[in-house]
N, CA, C and O of each residue as an XYZ file, in Angstrom:
976
protein
N      66.235    134.961     83.512
C      67.619    134.602     83.161
C      68.634    135.246     84.081
O      69.823    134.938     83.994
N      68.197    136.132     84.961
C      69.133    136.875     85.816
C      70.048    135.965     86.636
O      71.238    136.262     86.744
N      69.546    134.866     87.221
C      70.451    134.013     88.006
C      71.622    133.470     87.193
O      72.712    133.274     87.731
N      71.404    133.222     85.886
C      72.489    132.701     85.072
C      73.554    133.766     84.824
O      74.747    133.462     84.821
N      73.127    135.013     84.617
C      74.096    136.094     84.471
C      74.879    136.306     85.769
O      76.086    136.547     85.741
N      74.186    136.214     86.901
C      74.863    136.345     88.192
C      75.881    135.226     88.381
O      76.989    135.466     88.861
N      75.507    133.997     88.005
C      76.434    132.871     88.134
C      77.639    133.045     87.218
O      78.764    132.724     87.600
N      77.404    133.554     86.005
C      78.510    133.791     85.081
C      79.482    134.835     85.639
O      80.697    134.686     85.516
N      78.941    135.890     86.250
C      79.805    136.915     86.842
C      80.627    136.346     87.989
O      81.806    136.671     88.132
N      80.010    135.497     88.807
C      80.746    134.882     89.920
C      81.821    133.929     89.397
O      82.912    133.848     89.961
N      81.504    133.200     88.304
C      82.503    132.310     87.715
C      83.689    133.102     87.180
O      84.835    132.675     87.321
N      83.423    134.247     86.570
C      84.505    135.096     86.063
C      85.366    135.620     87.210
O      86.591    135.668     87.102
N      84.717    136.012     88.309
C      85.473    136.479     89.472
C      86.321    135.345     90.050
O      87.450    135.564     90.490
N      85.765    134.137     90.044
C      86.506    132.985     90.551
C      87.719    132.683     89.669
O      88.786    132.334     90.173
N      87.550    132.819     88.353
C      88.656    132.624     87.425
C      89.774    133.616     87.704
O      90.946    133.242     87.756
N      89.413    134.882     87.884
C      90.421    135.906     88.162
C      91.131    135.635     89.487
O      92.348    135.785     89.591
N      90.369    135.240     90.485
C      90.956    134.949     91.790
C      91.938    133.783     91.702
O      93.038    133.835     92.252
N      91.513    132.719     90.992
C      92.400    131.567     90.852
C      93.659    131.901     90.066
O      94.745    131.416     90.386
N      93.512    132.736     89.028
C      94.658    133.067     88.181
C      95.695    133.897     88.930
O      96.896    133.675     88.774
N      95.243    134.848     89.738
C      96.161    135.787     90.363
C      96.576    135.405     91.780
O      97.623    135.851     92.251
N      95.783    134.591     92.469
C      96.030    134.354     93.894
C      96.564    132.961     94.181
O      97.476    132.810     94.994
N      96.010    131.932     93.526
C      96.407    130.568     93.876
C      97.826    130.275     93.402
O      98.147    130.530     92.241
N      98.686    129.743     94.277
C     100.051    129.412     93.857
C     100.073    128.105     93.067
O      99.191    127.261     93.222
N     101.085    127.949     92.221
C     101.280    126.698     91.493
C     101.825    125.639     92.450
O     102.771    125.903     93.191
N     101.234    124.445     92.439
C     101.672    123.386     93.357
C     102.478    122.307     92.652
O     103.138    121.504     93.311
N     102.439    122.273     91.325
C     103.201    121.266     90.584
C     104.626    121.773     90.378
O     104.833    122.862     89.844
N     105.593    120.988     90.799
C     107.004    121.325     90.620
C     107.605    120.370     89.590
O     106.944    119.428     89.153
N     108.843    120.612     89.207
C     109.499    119.743     88.232
C     109.687    118.334     88.784
O     109.747    117.373     88.017
N     109.781    118.202     90.095
C     109.957    116.873     90.687
C     108.657    116.076     90.721
O     108.689    114.847     90.766
N     107.521    116.756     90.701
C     106.244    116.040     90.738
C     105.534    116.037     89.387
O     104.513    115.368     89.226
N     106.071    116.785     88.406
C     105.448    116.823     87.077
C     105.720    115.520     86.351
O     106.847    115.027     86.365
N     104.700    114.957     85.715
C     104.906    113.745     84.935
C     104.460    113.969     83.501
O     103.732    114.919     83.214
N     104.890    113.104     82.609
C     104.576    113.238     81.194
C     103.087    113.031     80.976
O     102.440    112.246     81.669
N     102.558    113.759     79.990
C     101.131    113.657     79.669
C     100.829    112.292     79.079
O     101.563    111.794     78.225
N      99.735    111.689     79.544
C      99.298    110.393     79.036
C      97.842    110.504     78.612
O      96.974    110.811     79.430
N      97.573    110.254     77.328
C      96.209    110.350     76.822
C      95.298    109.330     77.495
O      94.111    109.590     77.695
N      95.854    108.163     77.846
C      95.046    107.108     78.464
C      94.509    107.532     79.824
O      93.460    107.059     80.262
N      95.244    108.435     80.496
C      94.804    108.874     81.825
C      94.140    110.249     81.785
O      93.702    110.762     82.815
N      94.066    110.842     80.593
C      93.509    112.191     80.468
C      92.020    112.138     80.146
O      91.537    112.892     79.301
N      91.304    111.261     80.811
C      89.849    111.186     80.673
C      89.313    110.627     81.986
O      90.054    109.966     82.715
N      88.058    110.874     82.301
C      87.535    110.455     83.610
C      87.676    108.965     83.879
O      88.055    108.574     84.983
N      87.377    108.119     82.883
C      87.442    106.675     83.119
C      88.884    106.206     83.308
O      89.173    105.396     84.189
N      89.790    106.727     82.468
C      91.188    106.349     82.611
C      91.764    106.806     83.937
O      92.489    106.064     84.599
N      91.435    108.047     84.327
C      91.926    108.568     85.610
C      91.352    107.773     86.770
O      92.068    107.459     87.720
N      90.059    107.440     86.704
C      89.434    106.674     87.783
C      90.080    105.308     87.904
O      90.330    104.835     89.013
N      90.356    104.664     86.763
C      91.007    103.359     86.810
C      92.394    103.443     87.400
O      92.786    102.596     88.202
N      93.155    104.480     86.999
C      94.523    104.628     87.500
C      94.536    104.920     88.990
O      95.327    104.336     89.731
N      93.661    105.824     89.437
C      93.645    106.193     90.853
C      93.118    105.053     91.715
O      93.643    104.808     92.800
N      92.081    104.350     91.242
C      91.490    103.286     92.052
C      92.444    102.117     92.242
O      92.276    101.317     93.163
N      93.449    102.014     91.370
C      94.428    100.939     91.530
C      95.485    101.265     92.574
O      96.259    100.390     92.963
N      95.528    102.500     93.026
C      96.485    102.859     94.069
C      96.066    102.214     95.383
O      94.872    102.149     95.673
N      97.006    101.739     96.180
C      96.661    101.047     97.421
C      95.855    101.935     98.372
O      96.214    103.088     98.615
N      94.776    101.390     98.898
C      94.017    102.065     99.939
C      93.039    103.117     99.470
O      92.482    103.838    100.297
N      92.806    103.233     98.163
C      91.938    104.307     97.672
C      90.541    103.834     97.267
O      89.612    104.641     97.232
N      90.376    102.573     96.969
C      89.079    102.114     96.471
C      87.964    102.317     97.493
O      86.887    102.806     97.154
N      88.222    101.946     98.727
C      87.172    102.044     99.739
C      86.781    103.497    100.006
O      85.590    103.804     99.962
N      87.720    104.406    100.280
C      87.300    105.797    100.503
C      86.680    106.443     99.273
O      85.836    107.328     99.411
N      87.077    106.024     98.064
C      86.430    106.543     96.860
C      84.970    106.093     96.797
O      84.095    106.864     96.404
N      84.711    104.837     97.188
C      83.335    104.343     97.231
C      82.516    105.107     98.264
O      81.356    105.441     98.023
N      83.127    105.380     99.418
C      82.446    106.162    100.457
C      82.119    107.552     99.926
O      81.027    108.069    100.158
N      83.070    108.157     99.210
C      82.868    109.497     98.652
C      81.695    109.515     97.680
O      80.897    110.453     97.686
N      81.586    108.480     96.842
C      80.500    108.415     95.865
C      79.149    108.233     96.554
O      78.182    108.914     96.210
N      79.075    107.326     97.518
C      77.816    107.106     98.249
C      77.409    108.384     98.982
O      76.238    108.763     98.990
N      78.384    109.033     99.591
C      78.121    110.293    100.288
C      77.542    111.329     99.333
O      76.586    112.026     99.673
N      78.121    111.430     98.136
C      77.647    112.409     97.162
C      76.221    112.137     96.716
O      75.418    113.064     96.604
N      75.898    110.877     96.463
C      74.533    110.533     96.045
C      73.541    110.849     97.151
O      72.473    111.407     96.899
N      73.903    110.485     98.389
C      72.985    110.711     99.511
C      72.770    112.196     99.766
O      71.631    112.623     99.957
N      73.834    112.991     99.772
C      73.705    114.392    100.154
C      73.118    115.249     99.041
O      72.667    116.365     99.298
N      73.115    114.749     97.819
C      72.454    115.495     96.740
C      70.944    115.370     96.806
O      70.241    115.860     95.923
N      70.436    114.716     97.850
C      68.990    114.683     98.064
C      68.448    116.094     98.275
O      67.308    116.379     97.909
N      69.252    116.975     98.859
C      68.775    118.336     99.140
C      68.415    119.097     97.867
O      67.269    119.527     97.736
N      69.341    119.285     96.921
C      68.935    120.006     95.710
C      67.959    119.224     94.843
O      67.231    119.812     94.044
N      67.938    117.899     94.995
C      67.076    117.082     94.142
C      65.597    117.237     94.482
O      64.769    117.361     93.580
N      65.250    117.232     95.778
C      63.821    117.170     96.132
C      63.376    118.222     97.143
O      62.199    118.254     97.501
N      64.281    119.088     97.617
C      63.903    119.988     98.696
C      62.693    120.856     98.335
O      61.792    121.030     99.156
N      62.667    121.391     97.134
C      61.547    122.261     96.747
C      60.235    121.485     96.740
O      59.212    121.975     97.218
N      60.272    120.271     96.197
C      59.056    119.449     96.172
C      58.646    119.048     97.594
O      57.469    119.077     97.955
N      59.646    118.676     98.381
C      59.411    118.243     99.763
C      58.774    119.354    100.580
O      57.803    119.115    101.297
N      59.309    120.569    100.480
C      58.767    121.685    101.258
C      57.330    122.003    100.895
O      56.522    122.317    101.769
N      57.003    121.925     99.615
C      55.639    122.206     99.184
C      54.677    121.096     99.600
O      53.572    121.367    100.069
N      55.109    119.829     99.424
C      54.208    118.712     99.707
C      54.021    118.487    101.205
O      52.912    118.194    101.651
N      55.098    118.623    101.988
C      55.005    118.328    103.421
C      54.474    119.510    104.222
O      53.651    119.328    105.119
N      54.932    120.715    103.908
C      54.616    121.871    104.745
C      53.761    122.919    104.047
O      53.344    123.890    104.679
N      53.494    122.746    102.769
C      52.729    123.735    102.033
C      53.481    125.020    101.771
O      52.862    126.072    101.605
N      54.796    124.962    101.729
C      55.603    126.159    101.492
C      55.419    126.657    100.057
O      55.234    125.870     99.128
N      55.475    127.977     99.900
C      55.510    128.586     98.585
C      56.942    128.798     98.133
O      57.890    128.389     98.802
N      57.082    129.452     96.972
C      58.425    129.645     96.417
C      59.319    130.445     97.346
O      60.499    130.128     97.496
N      58.767    131.492     97.979
C      59.574    132.328     98.860
C      60.114    131.556    100.043
O      61.284    131.704    100.398
N      59.280    130.732    100.662
C      59.720    129.972    101.836
C      60.723    128.894    101.452
O      61.673    128.631    102.190
N      60.509    128.270    100.292
C      61.479    127.279     99.822
C      62.841    127.948     99.618
O      63.869    127.401    100.018
N      62.848    129.131     98.997
C      64.106    129.851     98.788
C      64.765    130.247    100.090
O      65.982    130.128    100.238
N      63.960    130.723    101.045
C      64.515    131.131    102.343
C      65.104    129.942    103.083
O      66.157    130.062    103.710
N      64.433    128.789    103.019
C      64.942    127.603    103.712
C      66.242    127.110    103.081
O      67.145    126.662    103.787
N      66.337    127.192    101.753
C      67.585    126.818    101.089
C      68.706    127.786    101.448
O      69.854    127.375    101.615
N      68.376    129.072    101.567
C      69.380    130.058    101.973
C      69.877    129.767    103.384
O      71.072    129.873    103.661
N      68.948    129.398    104.283
C      69.340    129.042    105.650
C      70.296    127.858    105.645
O      71.290    127.849    106.371
N      69.988    126.854    104.816
C      70.874    125.693    104.702
C      72.252    126.113    104.196
O      73.273    125.669    104.722
N      72.280    126.970    103.172
C      73.554    127.413    102.623
C      74.387    128.187    103.623
O      75.597    127.981    103.721
N      73.741    129.082    104.372
C      74.462    129.865    105.381
C      75.007    128.952    106.479
O      76.155    129.099    106.900
N      74.180    128.009    106.941
C      74.620    127.093    107.994
C      75.783    126.236    107.516
O      76.744    126.022    108.255
N      75.699    125.743    106.278
C      76.766    124.891    105.757
C      78.064    125.677    105.598
O      79.138    125.187    105.946
N      77.962    126.906    105.067
C      79.159    127.730    104.896
C      79.802    128.057    106.240
O      81.025    128.009    106.378
N      78.971    128.391    107.233
C      79.492    128.689    108.562
C      80.188    127.468    109.150
O      81.234    127.587    109.788
N      79.604    126.298    108.932
C      80.229    125.077    109.432
C      81.572    124.816    108.783
O      82.511    124.390    109.455
N      81.682    125.070    107.465
C      82.948    124.872    106.776
C      84.027    125.801    107.318
O      85.188    125.412    107.451
N      83.633    127.030    107.629
C      84.611    128.013    108.108
C      85.008    127.753    109.562
O      86.187    127.812    109.913
N      84.016    127.465    110.399
C      84.262    127.451    111.836
C      84.484    126.072    112.437
O      85.070    125.966    113.514
N      84.027    125.002    111.766
C      84.028    123.693    112.412
C      85.023    122.695    111.839
O      85.529    121.844    112.570
N      85.313    122.782    110.553
C      86.100    121.733    109.912
C      87.495    121.611    110.519
O      87.897    120.525    110.939
N      88.228    122.709    110.568
C      89.602    122.649    111.073
C      89.658    122.207    112.536
O      90.441    121.314    112.858
N      88.851    122.800    113.447
C      88.890    122.345    114.845
C      88.462    120.889    115.009
O      89.032    120.164    115.825
N      87.458    120.455    114.236
C      86.979    119.077    114.376
C      88.044    118.080    113.942
O      88.251    117.067    114.610
N      88.722    118.355    112.826
C      89.758    117.440    112.361
C      90.946    117.445    113.314
O      91.535    116.396    113.574
N      91.304    118.617    113.839
C      92.407    118.697    114.799
C      92.072    117.963    116.095
O      92.942    117.341    116.703
N      90.825    118.037    116.509
C      90.416    117.426    117.781
C      90.224    115.922    117.664
O      90.667    115.171    118.533
N      89.563    115.474    116.592
C      89.195    114.070    116.486
C      90.060    113.276    115.518
O      90.082    112.046    115.578
N      90.770    113.956    114.630
C      91.468    113.256    113.567
C      90.535    113.058    112.382
O      89.315    113.150    112.518
N      91.118    112.784    111.219
C      90.314    112.698    110.008
C      89.341    111.519    110.037
O      88.184    111.664    109.644
N      89.798    110.364    110.495
C      88.933    109.183    110.521
C      87.712    109.412    111.406
O      86.582    109.166    110.985
N      87.935    109.874    112.612
C      86.816    110.081    113.529
C      85.950    111.259    113.104
O      84.749    111.271    113.376
N      86.539    112.246    112.443
C      85.738    113.361    111.932
C      84.766    112.868    110.867
O      83.623    113.322    110.812
N      85.213    111.942    110.022
C      84.309    111.348    109.036
C      83.167    110.620    109.736
O      82.004    110.775    109.363
N      83.504    109.821    110.755
C      82.477    109.078    111.498
C      81.488    110.035    112.157
O      80.276    109.835    112.076
N      82.006    111.071    112.808
C      81.139    112.054    113.478
C      80.219    112.736    112.473
O      79.017    112.855    112.711
N      80.781    113.185    111.348
C      79.973    113.868    110.348
C      78.899    112.977    109.758
O      77.775    113.425    109.534
N      79.233    111.711    109.502
C      78.237    110.797    108.951
C      77.118    110.554    109.951
O      75.950    110.481    109.568
N      77.463    110.427    111.232
C      76.421    110.267    112.253
C      75.474    111.463    112.255
O      74.257    111.296    112.344
N      76.028    112.661    112.158
C      75.182    113.857    112.101
C      74.273    113.810    110.877
O      73.089    114.134    110.969
N      74.819    113.410    109.740
C      74.012    113.326    108.527
C      72.897    112.289    108.677
O      71.772    112.527    108.240
N      73.195    111.158    109.284
C      72.168    110.131    109.484
C      71.027    110.681    110.327
O      69.856    110.490    109.999
N      71.375    111.367    111.418
C      70.348    111.898    112.322
C      69.521    112.979    111.645
O      68.294    112.961    111.737
N      70.169    113.921    110.967
C      69.429    115.033    110.356
C      68.593    114.557    109.167
O      67.466    115.019    108.990
N      69.119    113.650    108.356
C      68.350    113.129    107.236
C      67.123    112.360    107.732
O      66.038    112.476    107.162
N      67.304    111.579    108.793
C      66.166    110.869    109.384
C      65.148    111.859    109.931
O      63.940    111.653    109.814
N      65.648    112.939    110.528
C      64.748    113.970    111.038
C      63.901    114.580    109.940
O      62.691    114.745    110.100
N      64.543    114.921    108.806
C      63.783    115.468    107.682
C      62.775    114.451    107.153
O      61.702    114.818    106.675
N      63.128    113.177    107.243
C      62.230    112.156    106.740
C      60.985    111.983    107.580
O      59.959    111.521    107.080
N      61.059    112.352    108.869
C      59.961    112.065    109.782
C      59.182    113.291    110.240
O      58.024    113.157    110.637
N      59.780    114.491    110.198
C      59.096    115.660    110.759
C      57.862    116.015    109.940
O      57.793    115.760    108.737
N      56.901    116.603    110.617
C      55.682    117.081    109.946
C      55.488    118.574    110.141
O      54.512    119.142    109.650
N      56.410    119.220    110.855
C      56.313    120.649    111.128
C      57.404    121.391    110.365
O      58.571    121.002    110.410
N      57.030    122.445    109.674
C      58.005    123.255    108.966
C      59.001    123.908    109.899
O      60.180    124.031    109.567
N      58.531    124.331    111.077
C      59.432    124.926    112.058
C      60.479    123.927    112.514
O      61.652    124.271    112.658
N      60.055    122.680    112.742
C      61.006    121.645    113.154
C      62.060    121.422    112.079
O      63.238    121.243    112.388
N      61.638    121.432    110.810
C      62.596    121.257    109.713
C      63.614    122.393    109.698
O      64.802    122.163    109.471
N      63.149    123.624    109.941
C      64.070    124.761    109.964
C      65.023    124.680    111.146
O      66.176    125.098    111.039
N      64.562    124.150    112.265
C      65.431    124.012    113.435
C      66.495    122.943    113.223
O      67.593    123.037    113.772
N      66.174    121.931    112.430
C      67.161    120.896    112.125
C      68.262    121.438    111.221
O      69.408    120.994    111.293
N      67.910    122.398    110.372
C      68.825    122.856    109.326
C      70.194    123.289    109.840
O      71.195    122.857    109.268
N      70.308    124.124    110.896
C      71.656    124.506    111.343
C      72.494    123.329    111.824
O      73.722    123.367    111.747
N      71.832    122.279    112.323
C      72.575    121.113    112.808
C      73.288    120.412    111.661
O      74.327    119.784    111.865
N      72.733    120.517    110.452
C      73.360    119.864    109.309
C      74.779    120.373    109.065
O      75.587    119.688    108.437
N      75.081    121.575    109.562
C      76.424    122.135    109.368
C      77.493    121.244    109.982
O      78.623    121.199    109.496
N      77.137    120.526    111.059
C      78.111    119.641    111.709
C      78.534    118.498    110.801
O      79.633    117.958    110.929
N      77.643    118.137    109.880
C      77.989    117.068    108.948
C      78.935    117.510    107.852
O      79.429    116.678    107.091
N      79.196    118.799    107.757
C      80.070    119.311    106.709
C      81.527    118.929    106.861
O      82.328    119.190    105.964
N      81.892    118.307    107.991
C      83.289    117.910    108.190
C      83.640    116.665    107.396
O      84.818    116.362    107.211
N      82.622    115.932    106.920
C      82.890    114.640    106.283
C      83.742    114.796    105.030
O      84.792    114.166    104.913
N      83.303    115.622    104.100
C      83.988    115.714    102.816
C      85.430    116.199    102.941
O      86.310    115.576    102.349
N      85.730    117.292    103.689
C      87.135    117.697    103.811
C      88.001    116.628    104.470
O      89.138    116.413    104.051
N      87.478    115.956    105.495
C      88.259    114.916    106.167
C      88.513    113.740    105.232
O      89.614    113.190    105.201
N      87.495    113.358    104.476
C      87.647    112.245    103.539
C      88.612    112.615    102.417
O      89.412    111.781    101.992
N      88.546    113.854    101.933
C      89.472    114.294    100.897
C      90.912    114.294    101.413
O      91.838    113.969    100.670
N      91.101    114.657    102.682
C      92.451    114.638    103.256
C      92.994    113.213    103.316
O      94.166    112.979    103.023
N      92.144    112.266    103.696
C      92.559    110.867    103.733
C      92.953    110.387    102.342
O      93.979    109.728    102.173
N      92.137    110.718    101.351
C      92.426    110.319     99.975
C      93.700    110.978     99.457
O      94.524    110.328     98.813
N      93.859    112.261     99.738
C      95.026    112.988     99.248
C      96.314    112.409     99.807
O      97.309    112.298     99.091
N      96.300    112.040    101.079
C      97.512    111.496    101.685
C      97.835    110.105    101.141
O      98.999    109.704    101.130
N      96.830    109.372    100.694
C      97.063    108.028    100.166
C      97.567    108.047     98.730
O      98.096    107.043     98.253
N      97.416    109.165     98.034
C      97.855    109.268     96.640
C      99.261    109.857     96.581
O      99.597    110.708     97.404
N     100.095    109.427     95.627
C     101.442    109.995     95.492
C     101.397    111.443     95.040
O     100.364    111.930     94.582
N     102.529    112.129     95.173
C     102.589    113.560     94.870
C     102.261    113.851     93.413
O     101.684    114.897     93.113
N     102.618    112.942     92.492
C     102.376    113.214     91.080
C     100.981    112.784     90.619
O     100.695    112.792     89.421
N     100.109    112.406     91.569
C      98.738    112.009     91.222
C      97.701    112.869     91.934
O      96.512    112.548     91.908
N      98.131    113.955     92.567
C      97.202    114.770     93.335
C      96.164    115.449     92.440
O      94.976    115.456     92.760
N      96.612    116.017     91.323
C      95.658    116.654     90.414
C      94.709    115.641     89.803
O      93.518    115.905     89.642
N      95.252    114.473     89.462
C      94.410    113.410     88.909
C      93.361    112.968     89.922
O      92.208    112.727     89.564
N      93.761    112.863     91.184
C      92.820    112.497     92.239
C      91.699    113.519     92.348
O      90.531    113.145     92.457
N      92.039    114.802     92.320
C      91.011    115.836     92.411
C      90.061    115.774     91.216
O      88.865    116.029     91.355
N      90.593    115.435     90.047
C      89.740    115.263     88.884
C      88.793    114.087     89.044
O      87.627    114.163     88.658
N      89.297    112.997     89.615
C      88.455    111.829     89.863
C      87.352    112.176     90.857
O      86.201    111.782     90.668
N      87.692    112.905     91.908
C      86.674    113.297     92.888
C      85.608    114.180     92.244
O      84.422    114.046     92.544
N      86.034    115.084     91.357
C      85.064    115.920     90.645
C      84.173    115.069     89.753
O      82.976    115.334     89.637
N      84.751    114.040     89.117
C      83.959    113.151     88.271
C      82.961    112.348     89.095
O      81.813    112.179     88.685
N      83.389    111.852     90.252
C      82.481    111.109     91.118
C      81.349    112.008     91.606
O      80.202    111.575     91.714
N      81.685    113.265     91.901
C      80.642    114.209     92.326
C      79.655    114.458     91.189
O      78.454    114.593     91.425
N      80.161    114.520     89.953
C      79.274    114.702     88.807
C      78.363    113.486     88.627
O      77.180    113.633     88.318
N      78.918    112.283     88.821
C      78.102    111.068     88.743
C      77.005    111.103     89.796
O      75.856    110.752     89.524
N      77.374    111.533     91.013
C      76.383    111.628     92.083
C      75.279    112.611     91.732
O      74.112    112.387     92.056
N      75.653    113.711     91.062
C      74.658    114.725     90.685
C      73.754    114.243     89.548
O      72.685    114.810     89.322
N      74.181    113.198     88.831
C      73.331    112.591     87.809
C      72.412    111.548     88.438
O      71.213    111.515     88.160
N      72.986    110.698     89.286
C      72.247    109.573     89.845
C      71.232    110.022     90.889
O      70.094    109.553     90.904
N      71.657    110.939     91.766
C      70.805    111.306     92.896
C      69.447    111.869     92.481
O      68.439    111.430     93.036
N      69.356    112.817     91.536
C      68.027    113.308     91.156
C      67.112    112.208     90.635
O      65.911    112.223     90.901
N      67.677    111.245     89.888
C      66.857    110.154     89.379
C      66.326    109.292     90.518
O      65.146    108.942     90.550
N      67.204    108.958     91.440
C      66.813    108.076     92.549
C      65.880    108.796     93.514
O      64.848    108.253     93.908
N      66.245    110.019     93.895
C      65.491    110.717     94.944
C      64.127    111.204     94.453
O      63.142    111.118     95.187
N      64.061    111.709     93.234
C      62.743    112.106     92.730
C      61.869    110.878     92.490
O      60.648    110.947     92.626
N      62.498    109.747     92.131
C      61.739    108.509     92.002
C      61.136    108.081     93.323
O      59.977    107.671     93.382
N      61.935    108.177     94.403
C      61.425    107.834     95.730
C      60.331    108.799     96.158
O      59.333    108.389     96.750
N      60.517    110.079     95.861
C      59.494    111.069     96.207
C      58.188    110.774     95.488
O      57.115    110.826     96.088
N      58.282    110.462     94.190
C      57.085    110.164     93.417
C      56.386    108.912     93.924
O      55.157    108.861     93.986
N      57.178    107.893     94.290
C      56.598    106.630     94.737
C      55.790    106.789     96.016
O      54.848    106.034     96.256
N      56.161    107.784     96.850
C      55.493    107.936     98.140
C      54.626    109.191     98.235
O      54.160    109.542     99.319
N      54.410    109.864     97.113
C      53.503    111.012     97.118
C      52.487    110.961     95.983
O      51.461    111.638     96.040
N      52.761    110.172     94.964
C      51.880    110.132     93.807
C      50.667    109.247     94.019
O      50.516    108.633     95.076
N      49.803    109.180     93.017
C      48.635    108.302     93.094
C      49.058    106.842     93.283
O      49.978    106.361     92.621
N      48.389    106.162     94.174
C      48.717    104.769     94.438
C      49.853    104.572     95.412
O      50.286    103.439     95.624
N      50.356    105.647     96.019
C      51.431    105.510     97.000
C      50.946    104.695     98.197
O      49.832    104.929     98.668
N      51.735    103.752     98.707
C      51.303    102.941     99.849
C      51.063    103.775    101.093
O      50.216    103.436    101.919
N      51.808    104.868    101.231
C      51.642    105.794    102.343
C      52.156    107.151    101.887
O      53.137    107.219    101.146
N      51.519    108.222    102.311
C      51.971    109.559    101.922
C      53.181    109.918    102.763
O      53.055    110.168    103.961
N      54.354    109.946    102.143
C      55.599    110.184    102.875
C      56.550    111.017    102.029
O      57.453    110.461    101.404
N      56.372    112.345    101.990
C      57.287    113.194    101.216
C      58.731    113.101    101.691
O      59.654    113.412    100.939
N      58.931    112.672    102.943
C      60.290    112.567    103.470
C      60.997    111.285    103.108
O      62.118    111.055    103.564
N      60.367    110.425    102.287
C      60.973    109.143    101.927
C      62.368    109.278    101.318
O      63.242    108.480    101.655
N      62.622    110.263    100.427
C      63.977    110.379     99.882
C      65.030    110.633    100.957
O      66.161    110.162    100.839
N      64.668    111.372    102.002
C      65.633    111.639    103.070
C      65.905    110.380    103.894
O      67.029    110.164    104.347
N      64.885    109.557    104.086
C      65.101    108.287    104.783
C      65.984    107.364    103.943
O      66.838    106.659    104.481
N      65.778    107.370    102.623
C      66.641    106.591    101.744
C      68.080    107.091    101.821
O      69.019    106.297    101.878
N      68.248    108.417    101.823
C      69.596    108.992    101.939
C      70.237    108.618    103.267
O      71.440    108.367    103.322
N      69.445    108.578    104.345
C      69.967    108.180    105.655
C      70.469    106.738    105.613
O      71.515    106.430    106.185
N      69.731    105.852    104.938
C      70.170    104.463    104.799
C      71.467    104.378    104.006
O      72.334    103.561    104.317
N      71.605    105.212    102.989
C      72.842    105.225    102.220
C      74.007    105.703    103.076
O      75.131    105.223    102.925
N      73.740    106.651    103.975
C      74.805    107.121    104.869
C      75.203    106.032    105.866
O      76.367    105.955    106.259
N      74.261    105.197    106.275
C      74.601    104.049    107.123
C      75.559    103.121    106.373
O      76.543    102.645    106.939
N      75.260    102.868    105.083
C      76.144    102.041    104.268
C      77.532    102.671    104.153
O      78.543    101.975    104.239
N      77.577    103.995    103.957
C      78.864    104.688    103.878
C      79.637    104.563    105.190
O      80.855    104.384    105.184
N      78.926    104.657    106.312
C      79.553    104.510    107.623
C      80.180    103.123    107.772
O      81.338    103.000    108.173
N      79.415    102.086    107.448
C      79.919    100.717    107.592
C      81.126    100.490    106.690
O      82.089     99.836    107.092
N      81.079    101.019    105.490
C      82.200    100.866    104.560
C      83.438    101.579    105.078
O      84.553    101.074    104.947
N      83.243    102.750    105.666
C      84.380    103.522    106.168
C      85.029    102.861    107.382
O      86.251    102.718    107.427
N      84.239    102.466    108.349
C      84.815    101.914    109.583
C      85.398    100.532    109.359
O      86.239    100.085    110.139
N      84.962     99.838    108.298
C      85.497     98.504    108.025
C      86.858     98.551    107.351
O      87.543     97.531    107.263
N      87.256     99.725    106.874
C      88.527     99.844    106.165
C      89.694    100.012    107.127
O      89.502    100.289    108.311
N      90.920     99.838    106.601
C      92.111    100.060    107.420
C      92.231    101.517    107.819
O      91.828    102.413    107.076
N      92.788    101.748    109.000
C      92.905    103.102    109.524
C      94.349    103.564    109.495
O      95.239    102.902    110.028
N      94.568    104.707    108.866
C      95.905    105.300    108.811
C      96.168    106.009    110.139
O      95.359    106.823    110.585
N      97.296    105.700    110.764
C      97.623    106.313    112.050
C      97.716    107.826    111.942
O      97.489    108.529    112.927
N      98.048    108.341    110.755
C      98.162    109.778    110.570
C      96.800    110.455    110.521
O      96.710    111.680    110.593
N      95.737    109.659    110.399
C      94.396    110.219    110.388
C      93.830    110.357    111.786
O      92.684    110.775    111.955
N      94.632    110.006    112.805
C      94.199    110.120    114.179
C      94.570    111.503    114.729
O      95.459    112.158    114.185
N      93.902    111.956    115.802
C      94.227    113.271    116.377
C      95.633    113.270    116.942
O      96.108    112.263    117.467
N      96.294    114.417    116.827
C      97.630    114.544    117.382
C      97.564    115.167    118.773
O      98.597    115.359    119.413
C-alpha cells in the first residue's frame, strides 16, 4: 500500500502549492453566472464543442489520448512477453520513459513552439509519436526499446501545442470549462485505451493468435496517430499558430 500513501502525500503537497502559489485568473469581467446545464461533463462538452473551430482539435485530442495511453495500458505485459523483463526491469524502463518525458516538457516544448509555431509543433510531435510507436511495435531487442525511449520525449510537444490552439479558440469566460472538457476527454481515453490495447495484446499473444506480436498495440496506436495527423492537417489553420 506504500505507493498509495506516497501518492496521497504528493496530492496534498500539490493542493498546498496550488492554494498558495497559483494566482486567480478569473476576473469580474470574465466571470459568468453558474449554469447547472453546463456544470457536468456532457453539458460542458456540448457547449464547448459548439464553439467555432473546436470540434476538430477536440477530436484530435481524444484520439491522441487513446493512442498514447498504450504505454500504461500494456507496457508491463509487453516488456515481459517481448523481452522477458522482470518486475525490476519493467519499473526501470517506465522510470526512463518518465524522466525522458519530463525533460522534454521542460526543455523542448517552449523552444519547439517558438520555432515552429503551434500547428507545426503538433505535426512534428505526431510524426515522432508515429515513428516511436512503430519502433516499439517492431523491435525484438530490449536494448533497442530502451534506446527508442528518450526519443519519445520529442513527441511531448503535441499536447501543450494542441491545448494552446484550443485555448485561443475559446472565449475568455470558457477557459475553465475548456480545461474541464479536456480533463474529461483524457479520462475517457484512460477508460477506452486499456480495453482496446489489452484486447489487441491478447489477440496477438494468446492461444490461437495468427502471429506472435506483443507490439501489436503499439502498431495500432501508431495507426491512430496517423488518423490524428490527417484530422489535424485537414483543419483550418490559425495564423497565430504559426512561428513568429
